């Protein structure tokens, strides 16, 4: 099994609007956010998709820079696929660092654009085989199921060679 070196964990914080994004500056390493209609935080204010470039620029110009992760972790229906594919392209062009997703169509779109993707906690990854599947298809990070014990998290991480893990605390 692979030997892992200890690295400083990345602290993420949710941003639902410009006020919350500005308040995160200097307190986190990265943000995750959604745009209207395309993330599980439906009750949050959410950004407009036209703000993607401005969000990425704001984050990347902080000292130290923030990473910007776009959450697209909703149920996707056939009627939404074409628009969602455009959103992924817009995110890539805007300089968004990664997409958070659980739907395989969204992951496919991200891969086609060579945009890093993180597997959402909505995928309920709770075992080694599921984690290895997502590692094998190129996930940069897996946000593990919230129900896992520390022992289960360690077991999954022990079997991954390239993919990072993320946990809610």
GROMACS .gro file of C-alpha atoms in nm:
model
  169
    1UNK     CA    1   0.000   0.000   0.000
    2UNK     CA    2   0.118   0.356  -0.064
    3UNK     CA    3   0.295   0.555   0.204
    4UNK     CA    4   0.147   0.901   0.255
    5UNK     CA    5   0.335   1.205   0.372
    6UNK     CA    6   0.162   1.445   0.605
    7UNK     CA    7   0.041   1.762   0.440
    8UNK     CA    8  -0.134   2.065   0.580
    9UNK     CA    9  -0.507   2.015   0.531
   10UNK     CA   10  -0.691   2.257   0.307
   11UNK     CA   11  -0.961   2.448   0.494
   12UNK     CA   12  -1.270   2.515   0.283
   13UNK     CA   13  -1.551   2.756   0.359
   14UNK     CA   14  -1.885   2.808   0.185
   15UNK     CA   15  -1.948   3.138   0.007
   16UNK     CA   16  -2.302   3.229  -0.087
   17UNK     CA   17  -2.253   3.590  -0.191
   18UNK     CA   18  -1.989   3.864  -0.214
   19UNK     CA   19  -2.022   3.958   0.153
   20UNK     CA   20  -1.951   3.604   0.271
   21UNK     CA   21  -1.669   3.567   0.016
   22UNK     CA   22  -1.497   3.883   0.140
   23UNK     CA   23  -1.535   3.766   0.501
   24UNK     CA   24  -1.359   3.436   0.423
   25UNK     CA   25  -1.045   3.612   0.298
   26UNK     CA   26  -0.748   3.515   0.514
   27UNK     CA   27  -0.949   3.255   0.709
   28UNK     CA   28  -0.964   2.965   0.463
   29UNK     CA   29  -0.757   2.812   0.184
   30UNK     CA   30  -1.046   2.765  -0.058
   31UNK     CA   31  -1.412   2.838  -0.109
   32UNK     CA   32  -1.692   2.632  -0.248
   33UNK     CA   33  -1.990   2.806  -0.397
   34UNK     CA   34  -2.280   2.752  -0.626
   35UNK     CA   35  -2.461   2.938  -0.896
   36UNK     CA   36  -2.837   2.964  -0.909
   37UNK     CA   37  -3.016   2.644  -1.013
   38UNK     CA   38  -2.707   2.420  -1.005
   39UNK     CA   39  -2.616   2.330  -0.647
   40UNK     CA   40  -2.764   2.170  -0.335
   41UNK     CA   41  -2.750   2.497  -0.140
   42UNK     CA   42  -3.079   2.613  -0.291
   43UNK     CA   43  -3.173   2.822   0.013
   44UNK     CA   44  -2.843   3.010   0.001
   45UNK     CA   45  -2.832   3.332  -0.198
   46UNK     CA   46  -2.594   3.184  -0.458
   47UNK     CA   47  -2.395   3.366  -0.723
   48UNK     CA   48  -2.498   3.430  -1.082
   49UNK     CA   49  -2.316   3.226  -1.345
   50UNK     CA   50  -2.201   3.551  -1.508
   51UNK     CA   51  -1.990   3.618  -1.196
   52UNK     CA   52  -1.761   3.315  -1.239
   53UNK     CA   53  -1.467   3.509  -1.383
   54UNK     CA   54  -1.495   3.779  -1.118
   55UNK     CA   55  -1.508   3.516  -0.840
   56UNK     CA   56  -1.200   3.335  -0.973
   57UNK     CA   57  -1.009   3.661  -1.014
   58UNK     CA   58  -1.100   3.780  -0.664
   59UNK     CA   59  -0.995   3.447  -0.507
   60UNK     CA   60  -0.670   3.413  -0.699
   61UNK     CA   61  -0.561   3.770  -0.619
   62UNK     CA   62  -0.587   3.726  -0.241
   63UNK     CA   63  -0.273   3.697  -0.027
   64UNK     CA   64  -0.246   3.403   0.006
   65UNK     CA   65  -0.459   3.304  -0.293
   66UNK     CA   66  -0.788   3.122  -0.240
   67UNK     CA   67  -0.894   2.833  -0.460
   68UNK     CA   68  -1.246   2.850  -0.602
   69UNK     CA   69  -1.455   2.532  -0.631
   70UNK     CA   70  -1.791   2.541  -0.811
   71UNK     CA   71  -2.050   2.305  -0.663
   72UNK     CA   72  -2.274   2.146  -0.925
   73UNK     CA   73  -2.401   1.876  -0.692
   74UNK     CA   74  -2.769   1.855  -0.784
   75UNK     CA   75  -2.982   1.599  -0.963
   76UNK     CA   76  -2.933   1.658  -1.333
   77UNK     CA   77  -3.213   1.584  -1.578
   78UNK     CA   78  -3.177   1.536  -1.953
   79UNK     CA   79  -3.335   1.874  -2.018
   80UNK     CA   80  -3.053   2.042  -1.818
   81UNK     CA   81  -2.751   1.867  -1.968
   82UNK     CA   82  -2.681   2.110  -2.251
   83UNK     CA   83  -2.696   2.413  -2.021
   84UNK     CA   84  -2.483   2.241  -1.759
   85UNK     CA   85  -2.221   2.154  -2.020
   86UNK     CA   86  -2.207   2.525  -2.107
   87UNK     CA   87  -2.168   2.610  -1.737
   88UNK     CA   88  -1.869   2.375  -1.710
   89UNK     CA   89  -1.708   2.541  -2.014
   90UNK     CA   90  -1.774   2.885  -1.863
   91UNK     CA   91  -1.615   2.772  -1.535
   92UNK     CA   92  -1.306   2.648  -1.719
   93UNK     CA   93  -1.271   2.973  -1.915
   94UNK     CA   94  -1.323   3.177  -1.596
   95UNK     CA   95  -1.037   3.001  -1.415
   96UNK     CA   96  -1.241   2.810  -1.157
   97UNK     CA   97  -1.007   2.558  -0.991
   98UNK     CA   98  -1.242   2.258  -0.978
   99UNK     CA   99  -1.600   2.140  -1.005
  100UNK     CA  100  -1.770   1.957  -0.718
  101UNK     CA  101  -2.005   1.694  -0.861
  102UNK     CA  102  -2.159   1.354  -0.810
  103UNK     CA  103  -2.341   1.312  -1.140
  104UNK     CA  104  -2.139   1.118  -1.396
  105UNK     CA  105  -2.251   1.343  -1.683
  106UNK     CA  106  -2.111   1.647  -1.501
  107UNK     CA  107  -1.788   1.456  -1.437
  108UNK     CA  108  -1.772   1.364  -1.807
  109UNK     CA  109  -1.813   1.731  -1.905
  110UNK     CA  110  -1.540   1.837  -1.660
  111UNK     CA  111  -1.304   1.571  -1.795
  112UNK     CA  112  -1.371   1.683  -2.154
  113UNK     CA  113  -1.272   2.037  -2.056
  114UNK     CA  114  -0.970   1.910  -1.856
  115UNK     CA  115  -1.118   2.077  -1.548
  116UNK     CA  116  -1.035   1.914  -1.217
  117UNK     CA  117  -1.329   1.759  -1.039
  118UNK     CA  118  -1.403   1.669  -0.680
  119UNK     CA  119  -1.657   1.403  -0.592
  120UNK     CA  120  -1.936   1.553  -0.383
  121UNK     CA  121  -2.044   1.412  -0.049
  122UNK     CA  122  -2.376   1.359  -0.233
  123UNK     CA  123  -2.208   1.056  -0.396
  124UNK     CA  124  -2.198   0.893  -0.049
  125UNK     CA  125  -1.852   0.743  -0.093
  126UNK     CA  126  -1.827   0.516   0.210
  127UNK     CA  127  -1.597   0.231   0.107
  128UNK     CA  128  -1.266   0.156  -0.062
  129UNK     CA  129  -1.414   0.023  -0.387
  130UNK     CA  130  -1.622   0.335  -0.450
  131UNK     CA  131  -1.324   0.556  -0.369
  132UNK     CA  132  -1.098   0.357  -0.604
  133UNK     CA  133  -1.358   0.386  -0.882
  134UNK     CA  134  -1.355   0.765  -0.858
  135UNK     CA  135  -0.975   0.770  -0.834
  136UNK     CA  136  -0.956   0.554  -1.148
  137UNK     CA  137  -1.170   0.799  -1.346
  138UNK     CA  138  -0.948   1.090  -1.244
  139UNK     CA  139  -1.107   1.256  -0.940
  140UNK     CA  140  -0.863   1.495  -0.776
  141UNK     CA  141  -1.051   1.472  -0.446
  142UNK     CA  142  -1.332   1.273  -0.288
  143UNK     CA  143  -1.553   1.434  -0.027
  144UNK     CA  144  -1.635   1.131   0.184
  145UNK     CA  145  -1.977   1.042   0.326
  146UNK     CA  146  -2.040   1.229   0.649
  147UNK     CA  147  -2.131   0.913   0.839
  148UNK     CA  148  -1.781   0.758   0.832
  149UNK     CA  149  -1.574   0.697   1.142
  150UNK     CA  150  -1.211   0.804   1.161
  151UNK     CA  151  -1.111   0.438   1.125
  152UNK     CA  152  -1.312   0.406   0.801
  153UNK     CA  153  -1.166   0.731   0.667
  154UNK     CA  154  -0.812   0.607   0.735
  155UNK     CA  155  -0.884   0.278   0.558
  156UNK     CA  156  -1.011   0.453   0.246
  157UNK     CA  157  -0.718   0.697   0.241
  158UNK     CA  158  -0.473   0.410   0.284
  159UNK     CA  159  -0.593   0.259  -0.046
  160UNK     CA  160  -0.579   0.575  -0.254
  161UNK     CA  161  -0.257   0.663  -0.435
  162UNK     CA  162  -0.337   0.992  -0.611
  163UNK     CA  163  -0.672   1.117  -0.493
  164UNK     CA  164  -0.712   1.348  -0.195
  165UNK     CA  165  -0.988   1.304   0.059
  166UNK     CA  166  -1.205   1.567   0.220
  167UNK     CA  167  -1.423   1.532   0.528
  168UNK     CA  168  -1.679   1.753   0.693
  169UNK     CA  169  -1.596   1.839   1.055
   0.00000   0.00000   0.00000
